[in-house]
């Protein structure tokens, strides 16, 4: 697995991607800010796999504020999109407007060297790099940050509406469309007696149907 730092420092950014942003206008002057508004196409698998997510290539509205600081560029923003999924209660398709807020620091690669302590443990430094994002050629890729933010903003158990009654556990019919639907369930405490009564009734019918012919005629004579 390549670390976040490794991805940036090894030149893996696709500068044609609408989720890659250029920060050169900030000029590495701490305190300088820039606001951006962009509509991009959602990347593949943006959401919770098998539950709910933003469809690939769906419109993704981004509002960003880029702020130059000593260590790099602080990115604060909001993403808005329409997610699609399935209600966990009635299994009907649903759509959900999602808003994901995020904030992330993208560090300058050389700032990392300047701020690193001479006595720091190399192993600790490597672990720290795993949790950091770095600028590449004064640009950053928002996609990994966006993925984390969207997943946190989506419900783990989406429902079409809070009052959804779900499906009948006996036959699977949708209860919202059939509010009076029910099944007659026999009380298990009377089940044995019910079975005994049916057995007696069946026995009486067999006896009535099995009488020998002529018996009643002999009794009349």
PDB file of C-alpha atoms in Angstrom:
ATOM      1  CA  UNK A   1       0.000   0.000   0.000  1.00  0.00           C
ATOM      2  CA  UNK A   2       1.441   3.399  -0.983  1.00  0.00           C
ATOM      3  CA  UNK A   3       1.250   6.071   1.707  1.00  0.00           C
ATOM      4  CA  UNK A   4      -0.480   9.389   1.138  1.00  0.00           C
ATOM      5  CA  UNK A   5       2.902  11.075   1.232  1.00  0.00           C
ATOM      6  CA  UNK A   6       4.299   8.581  -1.261  1.00  0.00           C
ATOM      7  CA  UNK A   7       1.495   9.194  -3.699  1.00  0.00           C
ATOM      8  CA  UNK A   8       2.131  12.908  -3.748  1.00  0.00           C
ATOM      9  CA  UNK A   9       5.925  12.815  -3.695  1.00  0.00           C
ATOM     10  CA  UNK A  10       6.198  10.198  -6.429  1.00  0.00           C
ATOM     11  CA  UNK A  11       4.232  12.273  -8.940  1.00  0.00           C
ATOM     12  CA  UNK A  12       0.994  10.336  -9.168  1.00  0.00           C
ATOM     13  CA  UNK A  13      -1.297  13.333  -9.524  1.00  0.00           C
ATOM     14  CA  UNK A  14      -3.373  13.506 -12.680  1.00  0.00           C
ATOM     15  CA  UNK A  15      -3.472  17.243 -13.363  1.00  0.00           C
ATOM     16  CA  UNK A  16      -6.325  16.736 -15.822  1.00  0.00           C
ATOM     17  CA  UNK A  17      -8.609  15.508 -13.042  1.00  0.00           C
ATOM     18  CA  UNK A  18     -11.303  17.992 -11.933  1.00  0.00           C
ATOM     19  CA  UNK A  19     -10.455  17.028  -8.342  1.00  0.00           C
ATOM     20  CA  UNK A  20      -6.851  18.248  -8.655  1.00  0.00           C
ATOM     21  CA  UNK A  21      -6.364  21.904  -7.675  1.00  0.00           C
ATOM     22  CA  UNK A  22      -3.502  24.323  -8.336  1.00  0.00           C
ATOM     23  CA  UNK A  23      -2.352  26.490  -5.410  1.00  0.00           C
ATOM     24  CA  UNK A  24       0.360  28.553  -7.147  1.00  0.00           C
ATOM     25  CA  UNK A  25      -1.743  31.720  -6.989  1.00  0.00           C
ATOM     26  CA  UNK A  26      -1.346  31.688  -3.212  1.00  0.00           C
ATOM     27  CA  UNK A  27       2.397  32.208  -3.681  1.00  0.00           C
ATOM     28  CA  UNK A  28       3.376  30.578  -0.395  1.00  0.00           C
ATOM     29  CA  UNK A  29       2.432  33.771   1.420  1.00  0.00           C
ATOM     30  CA  UNK A  30       0.941  32.812   4.821  1.00  0.00           C
ATOM     31  CA  UNK A  31      -2.493  34.323   5.275  1.00  0.00           C
ATOM     32  CA  UNK A  32      -3.306  34.441   1.562  1.00  0.00           C
ATOM     33  CA  UNK A  33      -6.680  32.913   0.751  1.00  0.00           C
ATOM     34  CA  UNK A  34      -8.530  31.821  -2.350  1.00  0.00           C
ATOM     35  CA  UNK A  35     -12.106  30.653  -2.776  1.00  0.00           C
ATOM     36  CA  UNK A  36     -13.137  28.196  -5.471  1.00  0.00           C
ATOM     37  CA  UNK A  37     -16.441  26.860  -6.723  1.00  0.00           C
ATOM     38  CA  UNK A  38     -16.417  23.907  -9.069  1.00  0.00           C
ATOM     39  CA  UNK A  39     -18.763  21.211 -10.312  1.00  0.00           C
ATOM     40  CA  UNK A  40     -16.988  17.952 -10.991  1.00  0.00           C
ATOM     41  CA  UNK A  41     -18.017  14.436 -11.944  1.00  0.00           C
ATOM     42  CA  UNK A  42     -18.089  12.030  -9.018  1.00  0.00           C
ATOM     43  CA  UNK A  43     -15.375   9.359  -9.080  1.00  0.00           C
ATOM     44  CA  UNK A  44     -16.169   5.664  -9.028  1.00  0.00           C
ATOM     45  CA  UNK A  45     -17.247   3.994  -5.768  1.00  0.00           C
ATOM     46  CA  UNK A  46     -17.907   7.213  -3.882  1.00  0.00           C
ATOM     47  CA  UNK A  47     -19.851   5.982  -0.865  1.00  0.00           C
ATOM     48  CA  UNK A  48     -20.517   2.878   1.192  1.00  0.00           C
ATOM     49  CA  UNK A  49     -20.176  -0.221  -0.958  1.00  0.00           C
ATOM     50  CA  UNK A  50     -23.438  -2.123  -1.367  1.00  0.00           C
ATOM     51  CA  UNK A  51     -25.399   0.343   0.784  1.00  0.00           C
ATOM     52  CA  UNK A  52     -25.529   3.884  -0.602  1.00  0.00           C
ATOM     53  CA  UNK A  53     -23.291   6.154  -2.643  1.00  0.00           C
ATOM     54  CA  UNK A  54     -22.975   8.890  -5.229  1.00  0.00           C
ATOM     55  CA  UNK A  55     -23.209   7.370  -8.742  1.00  0.00           C
ATOM     56  CA  UNK A  56     -20.107   7.577 -10.888  1.00  0.00           C
ATOM     57  CA  UNK A  57     -20.011  10.761 -13.039  1.00  0.00           C
ATOM     58  CA  UNK A  58     -22.906  12.325 -11.097  1.00  0.00           C
ATOM     59  CA  UNK A  59     -22.603  16.110 -10.503  1.00  0.00           C
ATOM     60  CA  UNK A  60     -20.535  16.965  -7.459  1.00  0.00           C
ATOM     61  CA  UNK A  61     -20.714  20.606  -6.309  1.00  0.00           C
ATOM     62  CA  UNK A  62     -17.595  21.819  -4.483  1.00  0.00           C
ATOM     63  CA  UNK A  63     -17.103  25.003  -2.468  1.00  0.00           C
ATOM     64  CA  UNK A  64     -13.506  25.411  -1.303  1.00  0.00           C
ATOM     65  CA  UNK A  65     -11.375  27.852   0.604  1.00  0.00           C
ATOM     66  CA  UNK A  66      -7.604  27.542   0.167  1.00  0.00           C
ATOM     67  CA  UNK A  67      -5.481  29.214   2.815  1.00  0.00           C
ATOM     68  CA  UNK A  68      -1.692  29.501   2.701  1.00  0.00           C
ATOM     69  CA  UNK A  69       0.029  28.718   6.008  1.00  0.00           C
ATOM     70  CA  UNK A  70       3.653  28.119   6.994  1.00  0.00           C
ATOM     71  CA  UNK A  71       3.506  24.355   6.513  1.00  0.00           C
ATOM     72  CA  UNK A  72       1.453  24.276   3.320  1.00  0.00           C
ATOM     73  CA  UNK A  73      -2.140  24.889   2.219  1.00  0.00           C
ATOM     74  CA  UNK A  74      -5.135  24.421   4.496  1.00  0.00           C
ATOM     75  CA  UNK A  75      -8.177  23.323   2.490  1.00  0.00           C
ATOM     76  CA  UNK A  76     -11.662  23.798   3.949  1.00  0.00           C
ATOM     77  CA  UNK A  77     -14.728  22.925   1.938  1.00  0.00           C
ATOM     78  CA  UNK A  78     -18.125  21.415   1.358  1.00  0.00           C
ATOM     79  CA  UNK A  79     -19.243  18.872  -1.214  1.00  0.00           C
ATOM     80  CA  UNK A  80     -22.885  18.415  -2.236  1.00  0.00           C
ATOM     81  CA  UNK A  81     -24.321  15.601  -4.310  1.00  0.00           C
ATOM     82  CA  UNK A  82     -27.261  13.215  -4.651  1.00  0.00           C
ATOM     83  CA  UNK A  83     -26.662   9.705  -3.346  1.00  0.00           C
ATOM     84  CA  UNK A  84     -28.596   6.617  -4.374  1.00  0.00           C
ATOM     85  CA  UNK A  85     -29.244   3.468  -2.426  1.00  0.00           C
ATOM     86  CA  UNK A  86     -31.865   1.097  -1.057  1.00  0.00           C
ATOM     87  CA  UNK A  87     -34.082   1.433   1.998  1.00  0.00           C
ATOM     88  CA  UNK A  88     -32.998  -1.109   4.614  1.00  0.00           C
ATOM     89  CA  UNK A  89     -36.609  -1.587   5.740  1.00  0.00           C
ATOM     90  CA  UNK A  90     -38.690  -1.900   2.570  1.00  0.00           C
ATOM     91  CA  UNK A  91     -35.859  -2.455   0.038  1.00  0.00           C
ATOM     92  CA  UNK A  92     -37.220   0.269  -2.265  1.00  0.00           C
ATOM     93  CA  UNK A  93     -34.743   2.515  -4.178  1.00  0.00           C
ATOM     94  CA  UNK A  94     -34.087   5.892  -2.570  1.00  0.00           C
ATOM     95  CA  UNK A  95     -32.217   9.120  -3.240  1.00  0.00           C
ATOM     96  CA  UNK A  96     -30.622  11.313  -0.605  1.00  0.00           C
ATOM     97  CA  UNK A  97     -29.118  14.787  -0.775  1.00  0.00           C
ATOM     98  CA  UNK A  98     -25.744  14.577   0.932  1.00  0.00           C
ATOM     99  CA  UNK A  99     -23.527  17.381   2.212  1.00  0.00           C
ATOM    100  CA  UNK A 100     -19.995  16.530   3.295  1.00  0.00           C
ATOM    101  CA  UNK A 101     -17.824  19.072   5.131  1.00  0.00           C
ATOM    102  CA  UNK A 102     -14.075  18.618   5.368  1.00  0.00           C
ATOM    103  CA  UNK A 103     -10.800  20.312   6.292  1.00  0.00           C
ATOM    104  CA  UNK A 104      -7.324  19.032   5.447  1.00  0.00           C
ATOM    105  CA  UNK A 105      -3.753  20.271   5.478  1.00  0.00           C
ATOM    106  CA  UNK A 106      -1.653  19.676   2.356  1.00  0.00           C
ATOM    107  CA  UNK A 107       1.972  20.145   3.346  1.00  0.00           C
ATOM    108  CA  UNK A 108       4.895  21.401   1.295  1.00  0.00           C
ATOM    109  CA  UNK A 109       7.403  18.551   0.834  1.00  0.00           C
ATOM    110  CA  UNK A 110      10.344  20.793   1.818  1.00  0.00           C
ATOM    111  CA  UNK A 111       8.429  22.118   4.834  1.00  0.00           C
ATOM    112  CA  UNK A 112       8.318  18.548   6.104  1.00  0.00           C
ATOM    113  CA  UNK A 113      12.144  18.405   6.054  1.00  0.00           C
ATOM    114  CA  UNK A 114      12.522  21.781   7.773  1.00  0.00           C
ATOM    115  CA  UNK A 115      10.142  20.930  10.579  1.00  0.00           C
ATOM    116  CA  UNK A 116      11.476  17.427  11.218  1.00  0.00           C
ATOM    117  CA  UNK A 117      13.476  17.136  14.426  1.00  0.00           C
ATOM    118  CA  UNK A 118      17.071  15.941  14.087  1.00  0.00           C
ATOM    119  CA  UNK A 119      16.539  13.567  17.003  1.00  0.00           C
ATOM    120  CA  UNK A 120      13.239  12.208  15.713  1.00  0.00           C
ATOM    121  CA  UNK A 121      12.899   8.472  15.253  1.00  0.00           C
ATOM    122  CA  UNK A 122      12.776   7.595  11.505  1.00  0.00           C
ATOM    123  CA  UNK A 123      10.131   4.971  12.238  1.00  0.00           C
ATOM    124  CA  UNK A 124       7.910   7.545  13.952  1.00  0.00           C
ATOM    125  CA  UNK A 125       8.427   9.942  11.038  1.00  0.00           C
ATOM    126  CA  UNK A 126       7.321   7.276   8.559  1.00  0.00           C
ATOM    127  CA  UNK A 127       4.176   6.619  10.596  1.00  0.00           C
ATOM    128  CA  UNK A 128       3.421  10.347  10.693  1.00  0.00           C
ATOM    129  CA  UNK A 129       3.761  10.541   6.898  1.00  0.00           C
ATOM    130  CA  UNK A 130       1.093   7.857   6.516  1.00  0.00           C
ATOM    131  CA  UNK A 131      -1.458  10.292   7.968  1.00  0.00           C
ATOM    132  CA  UNK A 132      -0.367  13.340   5.994  1.00  0.00           C
ATOM    133  CA  UNK A 133      -1.093  14.744   2.551  1.00  0.00           C
ATOM    134  CA  UNK A 134       1.558  16.542   0.523  1.00  0.00           C
ATOM    135  CA  UNK A 135       1.438  19.005  -2.329  1.00  0.00           C
ATOM    136  CA  UNK A 136       2.956  18.008  -5.635  1.00  0.00           C
ATOM    137  CA  UNK A 137       4.111  20.833  -7.889  1.00  0.00           C
ATOM    138  CA  UNK A 138       1.945  23.153  -5.756  1.00  0.00           C
ATOM    139  CA  UNK A 139      -1.140  21.048  -6.538  1.00  0.00           C
ATOM    140  CA  UNK A 140      -3.237  18.655  -4.488  1.00  0.00           C
ATOM    141  CA  UNK A 141      -5.712  15.868  -5.186  1.00  0.00           C
ATOM    142  CA  UNK A 142      -8.956  16.262  -3.243  1.00  0.00           C
ATOM    143  CA  UNK A 143     -10.320  12.789  -4.024  1.00  0.00           C
ATOM    144  CA  UNK A 144      -9.025  10.835  -0.976  1.00  0.00           C
ATOM    145  CA  UNK A 145     -10.190  13.587   1.402  1.00  0.00           C
ATOM    146  CA  UNK A 146     -13.533  13.724  -0.374  1.00  0.00           C
ATOM    147  CA  UNK A 147     -14.033   9.966  -0.092  1.00  0.00           C
ATOM    148  CA  UNK A 148     -13.513  10.011   3.673  1.00  0.00           C
ATOM    149  CA  UNK A 149     -15.863  12.981   4.109  1.00  0.00           C
ATOM    150  CA  UNK A 150     -18.671  11.509   1.987  1.00  0.00           C
ATOM    151  CA  UNK A 151     -18.552   8.136   3.761  1.00  0.00           C
ATOM    152  CA  UNK A 152     -18.865   9.877   7.128  1.00  0.00           C
ATOM    153  CA  UNK A 153     -21.800  11.958   5.859  1.00  0.00           C
ATOM    154  CA  UNK A 154     -23.805   8.986   4.562  1.00  0.00           C
ATOM    155  CA  UNK A 155     -26.113   6.863   6.765  1.00  0.00           C
ATOM    156  CA  UNK A 156     -25.052   3.291   7.425  1.00  0.00           C
ATOM    157  CA  UNK A 157     -28.727   2.230   7.376  1.00  0.00           C
ATOM    158  CA  UNK A 158     -30.547   4.467   4.897  1.00  0.00           C
ATOM    159  CA  UNK A 159     -34.358   4.588   4.973  1.00  0.00           C
ATOM    160  CA  UNK A 160     -36.792   6.039   2.448  1.00  0.00           C
ATOM    161  CA  UNK A 161     -38.511   7.851   5.339  1.00  0.00           C
ATOM    162  CA  UNK A 162     -38.236   7.698   9.105  1.00  0.00           C
ATOM    163  CA  UNK A 163     -41.755   6.246   9.450  1.00  0.00           C
ATOM    164  CA  UNK A 164     -41.215   3.441   6.909  1.00  0.00           C
ATOM    165  CA  UNK A 165     -42.963   0.347   8.282  1.00  0.00           C
ATOM    166  CA  UNK A 166     -40.875  -2.045   6.223  1.00  0.00           C
ATOM    167  CA  UNK A 167     -42.023  -5.437   4.925  1.00  0.00           C
ATOM    168  CA  UNK A 168     -44.244  -8.110   6.431  1.00  0.00           C
ATOM    169  CA  UNK A 169     -42.030 -10.783   7.956  1.00  0.00           C
ATOM    170  CA  UNK A 170     -44.498 -13.485   6.894  1.00  0.00           C
ATOM    171  CA  UNK A 171     -45.131 -12.702   3.220  1.00  0.00           C
ATOM    172  CA  UNK A 172     -42.909  -9.739   2.347  1.00  0.00           C
ATOM    173  CA  UNK A 173     -45.697  -7.318   1.394  1.00  0.00           C
ATOM    174  CA  UNK A 174     -44.902  -3.613   1.836  1.00  0.00           C
ATOM    175  CA  UNK A 175     -46.711  -2.465   4.972  1.00  0.00           C
ATOM    176  CA  UNK A 176     -46.862   1.236   4.072  1.00  0.00           C
ATOM    177  CA  UNK A 177     -49.082   0.365   1.109  1.00  0.00           C
ATOM    178  CA  UNK A 178     -51.164  -2.106   3.145  1.00  0.00           C
ATOM    179  CA  UNK A 179     -51.543  -0.622   6.632  1.00  0.00           C
ATOM    180  CA  UNK A 180     -54.322  -3.074   7.625  1.00  0.00           C
ATOM    181  CA  UNK A 181     -52.356  -6.128   6.542  1.00  0.00           C
ATOM    182  CA  UNK A 182     -51.948  -8.858   9.165  1.00  0.00           C
ATOM    183  CA  UNK A 183     -51.799 -12.615   9.589  1.00  0.00           C
ATOM    184  CA  UNK A 184     -53.936 -14.635  12.043  1.00  0.00           C
ATOM    185  CA  UNK A 185     -51.490 -16.459  14.268  1.00  0.00           C
ATOM    186  CA  UNK A 186     -52.716 -19.245  16.529  1.00  0.00           C
ATOM    187  CA  UNK A 187     -51.738 -19.076  20.191  1.00  0.00           C
ATOM    188  CA  UNK A 188     -49.142 -21.838  20.706  1.00  0.00           C
ATOM    189  CA  UNK A 189     -50.663 -22.548  24.131  1.00  0.00           C
ATOM    190  CA  UNK A 190     -53.832 -23.826  22.395  1.00  0.00           C
ATOM    191  CA  UNK A 191     -52.106 -25.554  19.499  1.00  0.00           C
ATOM    192  CA  UNK A 192     -52.108 -29.008  21.184  1.00  0.00           C
ATOM    193  CA  UNK A 193     -55.807 -28.789  22.090  1.00  0.00           C
ATOM    194  CA  UNK A 194     -56.655 -27.622  18.590  1.00  0.00           C
ATOM    195  CA  UNK A 195     -54.878 -30.638  17.133  1.00  0.00           C
ATOM    196  CA  UNK A 196     -56.669 -32.989  19.537  1.00  0.00           C
ATOM    197  CA  UNK A 197     -60.066 -31.545  18.626  1.00  0.00           C
ATOM    198  CA  UNK A 198     -59.377 -32.017  14.927  1.00  0.00           C
ATOM    199  CA  UNK A 199     -58.350 -35.642  15.563  1.00  0.00           C
ATOM    200  CA  UNK A 200     -61.582 -36.381  17.433  1.00  0.00           C
ATOM    201  CA  UNK A 201     -63.680 -34.804  14.685  1.00  0.00           C
ATOM    202  CA  UNK A 202     -61.916 -36.852  12.039  1.00  0.00           C
ATOM    203  CA  UNK A 203     -62.487 -40.035  14.076  1.00  0.00           C
ATOM    204  CA  UNK A 204     -66.194 -39.361  14.400  1.00  0.00           C
ATOM    205  CA  UNK A 205     -66.514 -38.843  10.664  1.00  0.00           C
ATOM    206  CA  UNK A 206     -64.723 -42.134   9.997  1.00  0.00           C
ATOM    207  CA  UNK A 207     -67.063 -44.027  12.338  1.00  0.00           C
ATOM    208  CA  UNK A 208     -70.164 -42.550  10.757  1.00  0.00           C
ATOM    209  CA  UNK A 209     -68.994 -43.372   7.291  1.00  0.00           C
ATOM    210  CA  UNK A 210     -67.911 -46.954   8.195  1.00  0.00           C
ATOM    211  CA  UNK A 211     -71.209 -48.380   9.658  1.00  0.00           C
ATOM    212  CA  UNK A 212     -72.275 -51.781   8.251  1.00  0.00           C
ATOM    213  CA  UNK A 213     -75.216 -51.617   5.811  1.00  0.00           C
ATOM    214  CA  UNK A 214     -78.470 -53.103   7.045  1.00  0.00           C
ATOM    215  CA  UNK A 215     -77.853 -52.526  10.734  1.00  0.00           C
ATOM    216  CA  UNK A 216     -80.574 -49.895  11.035  1.00  0.00           C
ATOM    217  CA  UNK A 217     -83.043 -52.072   9.061  1.00  0.00           C
ATOM    218  CA  UNK A 218     -82.591 -55.028  11.467  1.00  0.00           C
ATOM    219  CA  UNK A 219     -83.160 -52.806  14.453  1.00  0.00           C
ATOM    220  CA  UNK A 220     -86.460 -51.554  12.929  1.00  0.00           C
ATOM    221  CA  UNK A 221     -87.742 -55.077  12.397  1.00  0.00           C
TER     222      UNK A 221
END
